XYZ file of C-alpha atoms in Angstrom:
760
model
C -17.286 8.661 -34.924
C -17.322 12.313 -33.772
C -16.093 15.332 -35.931
C -12.964 16.937 -35.628
C -14.176 19.942 -33.181
C -16.837 18.603 -30.985
C -16.932 16.729 -28.072
C -20.465 15.115 -28.159
C -20.611 13.352 -24.901
C -18.320 12.391 -22.096
C -19.577 9.499 -20.180
C -19.187 9.432 -16.362
C -19.989 6.788 -14.319
C -20.882 7.629 -10.804
C -21.153 4.874 -8.029
C -22.152 4.996 -4.341
C -19.255 3.217 -2.526
C -20.672 1.490 0.706
C -18.735 1.711 3.627
C -16.164 -1.515 4.640
C -15.444 -1.752 0.604
C -12.526 0.514 0.525
C -10.510 -1.454 3.112
C -9.056 -3.583 0.221
C -5.634 -2.216 -0.389
C -5.207 -2.684 -4.100
C -8.373 -1.001 -5.004
C -7.950 2.420 -6.831
C -8.670 5.201 -4.396
C -9.091 8.741 -5.387
C -8.883 10.851 -2.047
C -5.653 11.662 -0.673
C -4.283 10.436 2.967
C -5.205 13.876 4.580
C -8.506 14.206 3.022
C -11.182 12.922 5.467
C -13.268 9.941 3.797
C -16.802 9.760 3.686
C -18.608 6.476 3.232
C -20.889 7.615 0.535
C -18.054 9.479 -1.382
C -18.358 9.681 -4.951
C -16.123 7.392 -7.528
C -15.703 8.613 -10.967
C -14.393 6.401 -13.417
C -11.885 7.326 -16.002
C -12.243 7.221 -19.900
C -10.144 4.179 -21.215
C -10.224 2.128 -24.140
C -10.050 -1.139 -22.206
C -13.171 -1.035 -20.517
C -15.167 -3.037 -23.352
C -15.784 -6.601 -22.000
C -17.246 -9.543 -23.664
C -20.545 -9.077 -21.933
C -20.874 -5.505 -23.275
C -19.775 -7.088 -26.956
C -22.477 -9.451 -26.905
C -25.245 -8.675 -25.143
C -26.574 -5.842 -22.513
C -29.364 -7.995 -21.206
C -27.329 -8.748 -17.979
C -26.464 -5.280 -16.809
C -28.631 -5.289 -13.839
C -27.532 -8.818 -12.791
C -23.885 -7.646 -13.263
C -24.160 -4.544 -11.055
C -25.842 -6.568 -8.619
C -23.082 -9.035 -8.628
C -20.360 -6.434 -8.536
C -21.691 -5.216 -5.144
C -20.222 -8.158 -3.423
C -17.562 -9.860 -5.627
C -14.862 -7.212 -4.439
C -14.850 -8.257 -0.866
C -15.465 -11.828 -1.352
C -12.046 -13.099 -1.280
C -11.472 -11.809 1.932
C -14.642 -11.368 3.680
C -15.504 -15.176 3.067
C -11.978 -16.232 4.278
C -12.476 -14.032 7.298
C -15.872 -15.238 8.012
C -14.966 -18.942 8.081
C -12.253 -17.953 10.023
C -14.209 -16.065 12.575
C -16.537 -18.501 12.920
C -14.161 -21.136 14.304
C -12.217 -18.710 16.679
C -15.251 -17.512 18.436
C -14.442 -15.685 21.747
C -11.832 -13.303 20.147
C -13.964 -10.161 20.052
C -11.730 -7.307 18.955
C -12.720 -4.373 16.607
C -10.895 -5.937 13.910
C -12.834 -9.082 14.153
C -16.105 -7.284 14.557
C -15.513 -5.435 11.621
C -14.668 -8.645 9.500
C -17.562 -10.163 10.858
C -20.122 -7.480 9.738
C -18.332 -7.783 6.243
C -19.105 -11.591 6.173
C -22.696 -10.743 7.510
C -22.911 -8.343 4.539
C -21.573 -10.644 1.956
C -23.958 -13.490 3.027
C -27.082 -11.012 2.995
C -26.453 -9.739 -0.684
C -26.188 -13.587 -1.671
C -29.489 -14.338 0.010
C -31.479 -11.645 -1.815
C -30.240 -13.150 -5.241
C -32.203 -16.059 -7.077
C -30.906 -19.352 -6.997
C -29.382 -19.189 -10.391
C -27.643 -15.972 -9.954
C -26.385 -17.168 -6.673
C -24.753 -20.235 -7.988
C -23.159 -18.484 -10.772
C -22.003 -15.949 -8.374
C -20.279 -18.138 -6.190
C -18.958 -20.442 -9.064
C -17.268 -17.593 -10.720
C -15.206 -16.660 -7.510
C -11.412 -17.504 -7.321
C -11.825 -19.719 -4.432
C -11.024 -23.569 -3.732
C -14.214 -25.878 -4.146
C -14.259 -26.395 -0.106
C -14.465 -22.649 0.181
C -17.375 -22.370 -2.228
C -19.131 -25.427 -0.794
C -19.053 -24.073 2.990
C -20.229 -20.429 1.397
C -23.067 -22.376 -0.028
C -24.134 -24.094 3.236
C -23.823 -20.829 5.067
C -26.096 -18.849 2.703
C -28.582 -21.981 2.722
C -28.664 -22.135 6.510
C -29.468 -18.480 6.684
C -31.958 -18.640 4.271
C -34.031 -21.436 5.723
C -33.802 -19.429 9.045
C -34.847 -16.439 7.542
C -37.634 -17.863 5.422
C -38.769 -19.790 8.781
C -38.982 -16.445 10.328
C -40.451 -14.139 7.857
C -42.100 -16.355 5.105
C -43.913 -19.643 5.267
C -44.407 -21.245 1.577
C -47.472 -22.946 0.817
C -47.368 -26.672 0.239
C -47.117 -26.617 -3.658
C -44.306 -23.941 -3.422
C -42.264 -26.051 -1.150
C -42.656 -29.118 -3.129
C -41.473 -27.282 -6.312
C -38.610 -25.650 -4.324
C -37.641 -29.555 -3.078
C -38.223 -30.890 -6.294
C -35.923 -28.248 -8.218
C -33.284 -28.662 -5.404
C -33.218 -32.317 -5.640
C -33.073 -32.394 -9.384
C -29.960 -29.649 -9.113
C -28.213 -31.845 -6.687
C -29.019 -35.014 -8.775
C -27.687 -33.481 -11.813
C -24.397 -32.216 -10.449
C -23.961 -35.556 -8.853
C -24.403 -37.351 -12.138
C -22.105 -35.110 -14.187
C -19.302 -35.670 -11.338
C -19.807 -39.409 -11.613
C -19.742 -39.251 -15.417
C -16.431 -37.210 -15.260
C -14.958 -39.484 -12.986
C -15.611 -42.772 -14.968
C -15.241 -40.936 -18.241
C -12.023 -42.881 -20.242
C -8.658 -41.516 -20.827
C -9.312 -37.830 -19.419
C -5.608 -37.315 -18.791
C -4.477 -38.763 -21.659
C -6.655 -36.336 -23.816
C -5.666 -33.462 -21.858
C -1.711 -34.601 -22.740
C -2.388 -35.123 -26.203
C -4.089 -31.535 -26.758
C -1.868 -29.660 -24.917
C 1.023 -31.282 -27.228
C -0.475 -31.617 -30.322
C -3.640 -29.347 -30.517
C -7.258 -29.945 -30.959
C -6.749 -31.328 -34.609
C -5.198 -34.552 -33.353
C -7.148 -34.422 -30.401
C -10.022 -34.681 -32.457
C -9.349 -38.214 -33.891
C -8.910 -39.590 -30.221
C -12.162 -38.001 -29.203
C -13.853 -39.644 -32.262
C -12.231 -42.917 -31.379
C -13.929 -42.778 -27.672
C -16.959 -41.931 -29.082
C -17.388 -44.931 -31.289
C -16.241 -47.085 -28.517
C -19.380 -46.011 -26.481
C -21.306 -46.659 -29.380
C -20.078 -50.319 -29.623
C -20.169 -50.691 -25.720
C -24.134 -50.158 -25.837
C -24.336 -52.391 -29.024
C -22.958 -55.255 -27.328
C -24.820 -54.862 -23.929
C -27.926 -54.662 -25.851
C -27.213 -57.892 -28.389
C -25.454 -59.856 -25.189
C -28.706 -59.243 -23.124
C -31.743 -60.024 -25.521
C -29.728 -62.349 -27.980
C -26.671 -64.092 -26.800
C -27.831 -65.075 -23.085
C -31.190 -66.346 -24.170
C -29.559 -68.759 -26.896
C -26.911 -69.551 -24.496
C -29.622 -71.191 -22.078
C -30.518 -73.555 -24.996
C -27.223 -74.221 -26.423
C -25.831 -77.736 -27.441
C -22.439 -78.671 -27.166
C -19.901 -78.119 -29.872
C -18.439 -81.173 -31.213
C -15.615 -79.565 -33.515
C -12.133 -79.613 -32.577
C -10.630 -75.986 -31.976
C -7.262 -75.683 -33.970
C -6.487 -71.866 -33.253
C -6.826 -70.897 -37.176
C -10.157 -69.826 -36.162
C -9.153 -66.554 -34.711
C -7.815 -65.922 -38.632
C -10.668 -67.444 -40.568
C -13.373 -67.231 -38.335
C -14.634 -70.832 -39.607
C -14.395 -73.951 -37.988
C -14.930 -74.290 -34.339
C -16.830 -70.622 -34.215
C -19.401 -71.754 -36.974
C -21.477 -73.700 -34.304
C -21.152 -70.825 -31.426
C -23.359 -67.761 -30.744
C -20.826 -65.664 -32.810
C -22.835 -66.387 -36.032
C -26.447 -66.239 -37.100
C -26.492 -70.037 -38.183
C -26.220 -71.169 -34.593
C -29.383 -69.500 -33.270
C -32.602 -71.610 -32.970
C -35.886 -70.394 -34.651
C -37.752 -72.083 -31.923
C -39.893 -70.453 -28.818
C -37.652 -70.576 -25.759
C -39.437 -71.949 -22.596
C -38.226 -73.854 -19.989
C -41.115 -74.625 -18.082
C -44.370 -75.478 -19.038
C -46.104 -72.628 -17.017
C -43.431 -69.918 -17.912
C -43.127 -67.250 -20.157
C -41.849 -67.744 -23.611
C -39.039 -66.134 -25.620
C -39.530 -65.796 -29.395
C -36.304 -65.725 -30.884
C -37.371 -64.376 -34.232
C -38.845 -61.362 -32.786
C -35.758 -61.029 -30.443
C -33.342 -61.171 -33.228
C -34.816 -58.910 -35.481
C -35.843 -56.215 -32.671
C -32.843 -56.218 -31.078
C -30.790 -55.719 -34.195
C -33.447 -52.975 -35.146
C -33.323 -51.506 -31.803
C -29.858 -50.874 -32.045
C -30.008 -49.377 -35.194
C -32.655 -46.544 -34.303
C -30.671 -45.821 -31.230
C -27.551 -45.372 -33.609
C -29.701 -43.209 -35.937
C -31.186 -40.954 -33.531
C -27.687 -40.532 -31.728
C -26.034 -39.511 -34.649
C -28.732 -36.713 -35.130
C -28.493 -35.584 -31.472
C -24.432 -35.616 -31.573
C -24.763 -33.869 -35.021
C -27.028 -31.227 -33.679
C -25.308 -30.841 -30.696
C -21.861 -30.386 -32.049
C -23.341 -28.134 -34.480
C -24.800 -25.973 -32.513
C -21.529 -25.640 -30.067
C -19.148 -25.097 -33.100
C -21.123 -23.302 -35.642
C -24.059 -21.551 -33.919
C -22.699 -20.188 -30.471
C -21.599 -16.591 -30.942
C -18.333 -17.260 -29.014
C -17.179 -19.636 -31.757
C -16.962 -16.770 -34.226
C -15.194 -14.459 -31.561
C -12.546 -17.368 -31.561
C -12.877 -17.703 -27.316
C -10.467 -14.766 -26.869
C -12.085 -14.058 -23.801
C -12.091 -17.301 -22.773
C -8.336 -17.870 -23.415
C -6.863 -14.871 -22.030
C -9.190 -13.644 -19.314
C -10.548 -16.777 -17.647
C -8.706 -19.217 -15.427
C -9.759 -22.349 -13.374
C -8.728 -21.267 -9.785
C -9.791 -24.857 -8.691
C -6.656 -26.111 -10.332
C -4.004 -26.207 -7.803
C -1.649 -29.222 -8.421
C 1.578 -28.047 -10.126
C 1.451 -30.566 -12.837
C -2.051 -29.991 -13.597
C -1.383 -26.186 -13.834
C 1.447 -26.689 -16.301
C -0.977 -28.878 -18.389
C -3.625 -26.175 -18.457
C -1.173 -23.492 -19.334
C 0.195 -25.505 -22.316
C -3.613 -26.161 -23.473
C -4.271 -22.526 -23.317
C -1.047 -21.775 -24.996
C -1.651 -24.282 -27.863
C -5.211 -22.677 -28.506
C -3.946 -19.052 -28.654
C -1.729 -20.138 -31.292
C -4.132 -21.903 -33.263
C -6.493 -18.891 -33.213
C -3.460 -16.616 -34.071
C -2.280 -18.768 -36.921
C -5.865 -19.153 -38.384
C -6.274 -15.516 -38.336
C -3.008 -14.843 -40.251
C -4.188 -17.819 -42.746
C -7.517 -15.871 -43.527
C -5.642 -12.614 -44.267
C -3.514 -14.136 -46.971
C -4.493 -13.035 -50.408
C -3.122 -14.779 -53.814
C -2.543 -13.283 -57.045
C -4.457 -14.308 -60.344
C -1.778 -16.489 -61.568
C -1.059 -18.224 -58.061
C -4.708 -18.756 -58.019
C -4.945 -20.404 -61.647
C -1.859 -22.717 -60.698
C -3.484 -23.843 -57.596
C -6.889 -24.735 -59.330
C -4.941 -26.626 -62.072
C -3.154 -28.412 -59.298
C -6.443 -29.282 -57.496
C -8.148 -30.483 -60.869
C -5.145 -32.699 -61.458
C -5.174 -34.168 -58.127
C -8.852 -35.070 -58.297
C -8.809 -36.728 -61.833
C -5.880 -38.798 -60.506
C -7.456 -39.723 -56.951
C -10.693 -40.458 -58.782
C -8.837 -42.906 -61.329
C -6.985 -44.341 -58.623
C -10.339 -45.053 -56.896
C -12.185 -46.422 -60.037
C -9.039 -48.859 -60.827
C -9.205 -50.415 -57.140
C -12.877 -50.621 -57.242
C -12.891 -52.468 -60.289
C -9.932 -54.897 -58.975
C -12.133 -55.594 -55.834
C -15.117 -56.193 -58.110
C -13.066 -58.768 -60.402
C -11.597 -60.637 -57.569
C -15.117 -61.020 -55.724
C -16.562 -61.916 -58.413
C -14.246 -65.092 -58.936
C -13.734 -65.577 -55.057
C -16.265 -68.414 -54.841
C -14.703 -70.320 -57.996
C -11.202 -69.635 -56.250
C -12.068 -71.010 -52.815
C -13.532 -74.178 -54.657
C -10.186 -75.202 -56.301
C -8.108 -74.487 -53.414
C -8.651 -76.400 -50.109
C -6.203 -74.771 -48.061
C -7.961 -72.748 -45.183
C -5.942 -69.893 -45.612
C -7.146 -69.157 -49.256
C -10.298 -67.589 -47.494
C -7.902 -64.561 -46.592
C -6.988 -63.277 -49.992
C -9.939 -61.235 -50.438
C -9.734 -59.571 -47.084
C -5.759 -59.358 -47.472
C -6.368 -57.275 -51.065
C -8.852 -54.901 -49.802
C -6.591 -54.277 -46.715
C -3.591 -53.703 -48.967
C -5.561 -51.123 -51.016
C -6.987 -49.354 -47.801
C -3.355 -49.038 -46.545
C -1.482 -48.130 -49.559
C -3.856 -45.487 -51.415
C -4.572 -43.173 -48.815
C -0.701 -42.792 -48.204
C -0.865 -41.747 -52.125
C -3.524 -39.433 -51.495
C -1.589 -37.875 -48.800
C 1.464 -37.183 -51.213
C -0.969 -34.497 -53.072
C -0.351 -32.153 -50.294
C 3.007 -31.371 -52.034
C 1.379 -30.157 -55.227
C -1.844 -28.711 -53.878
C -0.602 -26.784 -50.955
C -3.606 -25.662 -49.028
C -3.176 -22.663 -47.242
C -5.697 -23.641 -44.657
C -5.031 -27.459 -43.193
C -8.440 -27.661 -42.424
C -9.356 -27.784 -46.101
C -6.564 -30.168 -46.414
C -8.061 -32.712 -44.333
C -11.652 -32.270 -45.470
C -10.224 -33.196 -49.183
C -8.475 -36.298 -48.063
C -11.396 -37.275 -45.988
C -13.511 -36.844 -48.997
C -11.161 -38.964 -51.269
C -10.823 -41.632 -49.044
C -14.318 -42.097 -48.067
C -15.123 -42.303 -51.761
C -12.609 -45.094 -52.057
C -13.525 -46.874 -48.845
C -17.446 -46.774 -49.214
C -17.156 -47.735 -52.673
C -15.125 -50.809 -51.792
C -17.898 -51.685 -49.220
C -20.550 -50.900 -51.663
C -18.880 -53.449 -54.162
C -18.878 -56.042 -51.380
C -22.063 -55.689 -50.646
C -23.199 -56.501 -53.927
C -21.050 -59.446 -54.034
C -22.471 -60.941 -50.662
C -26.185 -60.060 -51.469
C -26.256 -61.309 -55.394
C -23.556 -63.727 -55.572
C -23.035 -65.380 -51.966
C -26.722 -65.437 -51.025
C -28.033 -66.802 -54.046
C -25.525 -69.111 -55.111
C -24.683 -70.593 -51.785
C -25.954 -74.003 -50.765
C -24.791 -73.795 -47.069
C -25.946 -71.064 -44.556
C -25.236 -67.791 -46.592
C -25.816 -65.514 -43.574
C -22.723 -67.224 -41.813
C -20.377 -66.862 -44.719
C -21.111 -63.101 -44.729
C -20.589 -63.000 -40.980
C -17.090 -64.715 -41.650
C -16.221 -62.626 -44.617
C -16.997 -59.236 -42.503
C -14.957 -60.812 -39.493
C -12.159 -61.549 -41.463
C -12.314 -57.861 -43.250
C -12.021 -56.505 -39.635
C -9.564 -58.417 -38.511
C -7.060 -57.983 -41.485
C -7.870 -54.287 -41.177
C -6.947 -54.353 -37.594
C -3.803 -56.445 -38.297
C -2.693 -53.956 -40.893
C -3.423 -51.021 -38.691
C -1.535 -52.422 -35.982
C 1.409 -53.342 -38.106
C 1.410 -49.750 -39.715
C 1.706 -48.129 -36.321
C 4.174 -50.236 -34.507
C 6.507 -50.683 -37.534
C 5.779 -48.541 -40.302
C 5.514 -45.281 -38.349
C 8.609 -46.518 -36.225
C 10.573 -47.094 -39.513
C 9.438 -43.970 -40.681
C 10.772 -42.015 -37.742
C 14.111 -43.877 -37.964
C 14.584 -42.842 -41.590
C 13.587 -39.026 -40.637
C 16.040 -38.741 -37.907
C 18.985 -41.220 -38.695
C 19.114 -41.800 -42.462
C 17.234 -39.018 -44.534
C 17.330 -35.962 -41.546
C 15.947 -33.552 -43.933
C 12.748 -35.385 -43.866
C 12.438 -34.752 -39.990
C 9.313 -36.215 -38.067
C 6.189 -36.859 -39.716
C 2.919 -35.347 -39.057
C -0.400 -37.376 -37.830
C -2.542 -38.014 -40.937
C -6.011 -37.041 -39.507
C -7.871 -37.906 -42.387
C -6.316 -41.319 -43.051
C -6.933 -42.781 -39.290
C -10.455 -41.210 -39.051
C -11.313 -43.093 -42.211
C -10.218 -46.337 -40.901
C -12.386 -45.852 -38.047
C -15.366 -44.957 -40.008
C -14.786 -47.905 -42.413
C -14.389 -50.577 -39.473
C -17.776 -48.923 -37.759
C -19.455 -49.571 -41.264
C -18.388 -53.112 -41.331
C -19.744 -53.589 -37.906
C -22.842 -52.135 -38.311
C -23.550 -54.343 -41.672
C -22.267 -57.498 -39.990
C -24.115 -57.145 -36.614
C -26.903 -58.907 -38.090
C -25.062 -61.930 -39.366
C -22.364 -61.824 -36.582
C -23.855 -60.536 -33.098
C -20.596 -60.541 -31.462
C -18.997 -58.009 -33.985
C -19.639 -55.025 -31.573
C -17.935 -56.904 -28.962
C -14.818 -57.522 -31.210
C -14.763 -54.056 -32.284
C -14.889 -52.734 -28.708
C -11.462 -54.487 -28.216
C -9.919 -53.616 -31.310
C -10.719 -50.008 -30.244
C -9.868 -50.252 -26.922
C -6.317 -51.439 -28.125
C -6.141 -49.310 -30.955
C -6.360 -46.114 -28.640
C -3.235 -46.944 -26.623
C -1.160 -47.981 -29.788
C -1.925 -44.863 -31.451
C -1.203 -42.981 -28.285
C 2.390 -44.330 -27.748
C 3.138 -44.073 -31.639
C 2.070 -40.403 -31.719
C 4.329 -39.766 -28.747
C 7.226 -41.518 -29.877
C 7.283 -41.182 -33.803
C 5.232 -37.940 -34.622
C 5.659 -34.031 -34.175
C 2.744 -31.388 -33.664
C 1.603 -29.938 -36.786
C 3.719 -27.337 -38.171
C 0.577 -25.163 -39.054
C -1.366 -24.746 -36.081
C -5.205 -24.717 -36.591
C -8.369 -25.106 -34.868
C -10.338 -28.520 -35.070
C -13.408 -27.482 -33.109
C -15.504 -28.160 -35.917
C -14.022 -31.296 -37.262
C -15.974 -33.625 -34.696
C -19.563 -32.352 -36.397
C -17.855 -33.241 -39.844
C -16.681 -36.685 -38.684
C -20.115 -37.485 -37.402
C -21.566 -36.408 -40.730
C -19.565 -38.984 -42.453
C -20.275 -41.241 -40.151
C -23.941 -40.825 -40.585
C -23.684 -40.271 -44.649
C -22.780 -42.086 -46.504
C -21.803 -44.876 -44.085
C -24.851 -45.280 -41.735
C -27.182 -44.867 -44.643
C -25.545 -47.288 -46.617
C -25.814 -49.689 -43.837
C -29.639 -49.109 -43.431
C -30.061 -49.513 -47.229
C -28.229 -52.978 -47.266
C -29.879 -54.391 -44.116
C -33.145 -53.266 -45.631
C -32.684 -55.208 -48.784
C -31.585 -58.097 -46.884
C -34.646 -58.191 -44.728
C -37.247 -57.128 -47.092
C -35.859 -59.055 -50.245
C -33.770 -61.914 -49.700
C -34.898 -65.347 -48.600
C -33.327 -66.658 -45.455
C -31.530 -70.087 -45.500
C -33.648 -73.059 -45.130
C -31.571 -75.188 -42.642
C -30.089 -72.475 -40.130
C -30.844 -69.479 -38.055
C -33.686 -68.219 -36.537
C -35.647 -67.398 -39.645
C -35.284 -70.622 -41.338
C -38.417 -71.980 -43.126
C -39.702 -68.126 -43.956
C -39.979 -66.661 -47.272
C -38.362 -63.245 -45.937
C -37.322 -62.188 -42.679
C -39.779 -59.495 -42.461
C -42.522 -62.255 -42.498
C -41.773 -62.824 -38.936
C -43.164 -59.272 -38.258
C -46.207 -59.593 -40.382
C -47.067 -63.061 -38.467
C -46.793 -61.434 -35.218
C -48.875 -58.417 -36.180
C -51.710 -60.762 -37.180
C -51.338 -62.413 -34.072
C -51.757 -59.298 -32.278
C -54.538 -58.290 -34.572
C -56.691 -60.826 -33.045
C -56.381 -59.759 -29.447
C -58.156 -56.497 -28.762
C -55.911 -55.263 -26.182
C -53.146 -55.010 -28.362
C -54.987 -53.300 -31.355
C -52.825 -49.976 -30.083
C -49.646 -51.582 -31.407
C -51.153 -52.791 -34.828
C -52.226 -49.163 -35.388
C -48.986 -48.002 -34.679
C -47.318 -50.395 -37.084
C -49.502 -49.860 -39.603
C -50.090 -46.065 -39.688
C -46.314 -45.067 -38.558
C -43.876 -47.864 -39.088
C -45.482 -49.119 -42.333
C -46.575 -46.058 -43.420
C -44.384 -44.160 -46.239
C -46.138 -40.933 -45.459
C -44.971 -40.937 -41.914
C -41.391 -41.057 -43.216
C -41.821 -38.433 -45.763
C -43.296 -36.249 -43.040
C -40.537 -37.043 -40.680
C -37.582 -36.310 -43.336
C -39.445 -33.150 -44.115
C -39.460 -32.043 -40.601
C -35.706 -32.791 -40.330
C -34.917 -30.802 -43.596
C -36.980 -27.777 -42.189
C -35.086 -27.765 -38.736
C -31.836 -28.397 -40.554
C -32.872 -25.100 -42.929
C -33.438 -22.863 -39.661
C -30.207 -24.209 -38.160
C -28.369 -23.016 -41.185
C -30.346 -19.709 -41.359
C -29.372 -19.250 -37.418
C -25.972 -19.638 -38.002
C -25.546 -16.987 -41.008
C -27.625 -14.418 -38.867
C -25.047 -15.137 -36.012
C -22.133 -14.471 -38.383
C -23.823 -10.896 -39.432
C -24.349 -9.950 -35.848
C -20.920 -10.971 -34.844
C -19.214 -8.945 -37.858
C -21.422 -5.909 -36.852
C -20.694 -6.162 -33.579
C -17.052 -6.264 -34.241
C -17.582 -3.090 -36.334
C -19.131 -1.442 -33.700
C -16.506 -2.309 -31.277
C -13.999 -0.969 -33.693
C -16.082 2.495 -34.216
C -16.156 2.911 -30.294
C -12.607 2.378 -29.803
C -11.772 5.215 -32.105
C -14.142 7.508 -30.507
C -12.652 6.752 -27.092
C -9.073 7.295 -28.357
C -10.644 10.750 -29.950
C -11.765 11.781 -26.501
C -8.707 11.033 -25.071
C -6.596 13.004 -27.359
C -9.003 15.692 -26.749
C -8.518 16.003 -23.072
C -4.733 15.572 -23.317
C -4.717 18.565 -25.602
C -7.166 20.616 -22.964
C -4.869 19.226 -20.031
C -1.917 20.970 -22.011
C -3.743 23.940 -22.664
C -4.482 24.138 -18.801
C -0.926 23.605 -17.691
C 0.279 26.332 -19.803
C -2.216 28.646 -18.826
C -1.310 27.852 -14.940
C 2.312 26.744 -14.720
C 2.845 27.470 -11.037
C 0.001 25.274 -9.904
C 1.398 22.285 -11.590
C 4.748 23.053 -10.390
C 3.981 23.257 -6.817
C 1.885 20.040 -6.928
C 4.821 18.293 -8.738
C 7.036 19.193 -5.477
C 4.369 17.791 -3.251
C 4.132 14.775 -5.056
C 8.145 14.143 -4.750
C 8.043 14.970 -1.104
C 4.996 12.357 -0.925
C 7.123 9.780 -2.421
C 6.095 7.379 -5.126
C 3.645 5.492 -3.173
C 1.382 8.700 -2.885
C 1.685 9.384 -6.593
C -1.112 7.400 -7.772
C -3.377 8.724 -5.017
C -2.573 12.521 -5.740
C -3.376 11.863 -9.569
C -6.766 10.857 -9.115
C -8.016 14.033 -7.440
C -5.810 16.075 -10.019
C -7.834 14.143 -12.854
C -10.862 14.796 -11.172
C -10.396 18.640 -10.755
C -9.429 18.902 -14.473
C -12.563 16.928 -15.309
C -14.612 19.469 -13.368
C -12.832 22.508 -14.854
C -13.536 20.847 -18.362
C -17.154 20.588 -17.631
C -17.383 24.164 -16.445
C -15.761 25.253 -19.515
C -17.773 23.144 -21.862
C -21.386 22.975 -20.382
C -22.607 20.750 -23.446
C -20.182 18.160 -22.613
């Protein structure tokens, strides 16, 4: 800040304006009409408090690049269009067209001198259509190639690197366009985000992300497990009744759907052909899918964490992106309206979050709210423990219940009870919002997610204990197939309940809120409950893939149906959130919950199954073995006898089978996580300091403006005749000349101010 009586410095930016740029009619000119204009006239920028851009806020590293881009950014809109127009209309050689051609040539020459990255960035940032940008890039590349051939001949290595870089850039752009063109539900997601905001949109993004996961798992299992088994499949003699779609038993038992149908022999169609070991294919395919899912989850968490927590624009709330940026390639009327709606929704979310952060409560209000939170947590924990106890009691007596009831529908009792709990209890948890009354909607969603994940993962843990300790040890039949059927029934029942709730329950709630009890109104979309339904189903799919290889395909179909059902129900039965809030960090939290405790629990369950349990003696690819992992041990012993495969044995013994390797890998992951966390905290501190610096600079400029206004008033009182004559001249010139006259008067005033104050 400056002191009260001194002006420390006045920043005056002087810039030489090239000839030809002043032809733009909307540019600010400081020379009157009657004054002769010099091509190298000096442009003095005025001091204002609105010249702090985002690039000045966050870094000054690109000042030189910015000045270089500004030299051609002004005439680009007209010069490029006129250059293209004149290139087609050759033969009309007028002074005006020759001047326009000179401008176009200067524009192209300025682009040629830049680096490839700066040139691409400069062309991309222009308010032009994609066709015009492509034509400009082609013209620049053509001129650059001609100039390079005339002036400089690159050596062989440089040419190879340049061609490889160009080919890679084109391949990357083409691949990005291809992925965007085949991406599912792009327009639908934009409509949802524009109407309901990013909070509801995060659920549909998460659903689409899980769909991609299951598509990959199905392709892998179908290629390496199902197709080889289909080549040696025997005819199924069981009769299909239709009840199999509900129970998963009967006809489906002797199909590729379940573990027990797969052979344990080596598949070989010709005596001289290659053999296919089904044991190794089965365990390596399932293990490969889990490994890919593990690294995909880690990569997705790191990517979303970097985008939503580390990047500086997150803490500036993206104001520059929302207000000062517009995609000029959007020309269709409906697309423009949708873009405007999305921007308005994001601005409303940012403003709402700023207001909510500034709310301060008294001590009594904080105490009452804390007591309500503690009571809600006690009640929710008690309800979850009661439900888990009921499921455990029912699971322990399920085998005896099935033995006493020969009805095929009796197997649906356990899935029915579990699905009822998953439907009713989360809605009961949602009612706690009336008591807790969170100021931040994000905190409410996080709390509901934690309560629901505690309930659902506890139920899955009890079921896994029942399957691995009761079904696997006490069943005389193929216990792997029985577990696969149980998981299939749980998935099917959960899908039926979710479908009925979306089509009937939410519709009835809309009728009640609009017709019977109008004070209720339309309901809001429960993000926590719907997200936990997806995590619960995906956890069952990961566990059941080992026992039922077709589960990823079934889950793929259910997710595809649920997207359209949820979308229709959202548009008909729900209203936008009453409190707008940004959900840019929700996707990171969803994936974290999917990784822990969901995916880590799946790994523990399958590890116990493969290393501790004995396979069935009469079914499945691992029949006759003591443990599932014994097939790997036999394979390693076989490779150990072949010298050309000793490197595989070394990798298994020193990496895969070594505890120290996984300990070091875990330590590296923890260190990287800690570094990311420290970077996040440092960025927060940096952004806060920069915000304070911006505020101080704004105050400095306001102080300078006040001083200039006072000095201008003193000069006006000292020379009243001069200002009266100038005012008369301005009235004669008219309103169009006022702005052209104000600039030289301000310039004379600043010159007189500098003469009176040499230090300034």
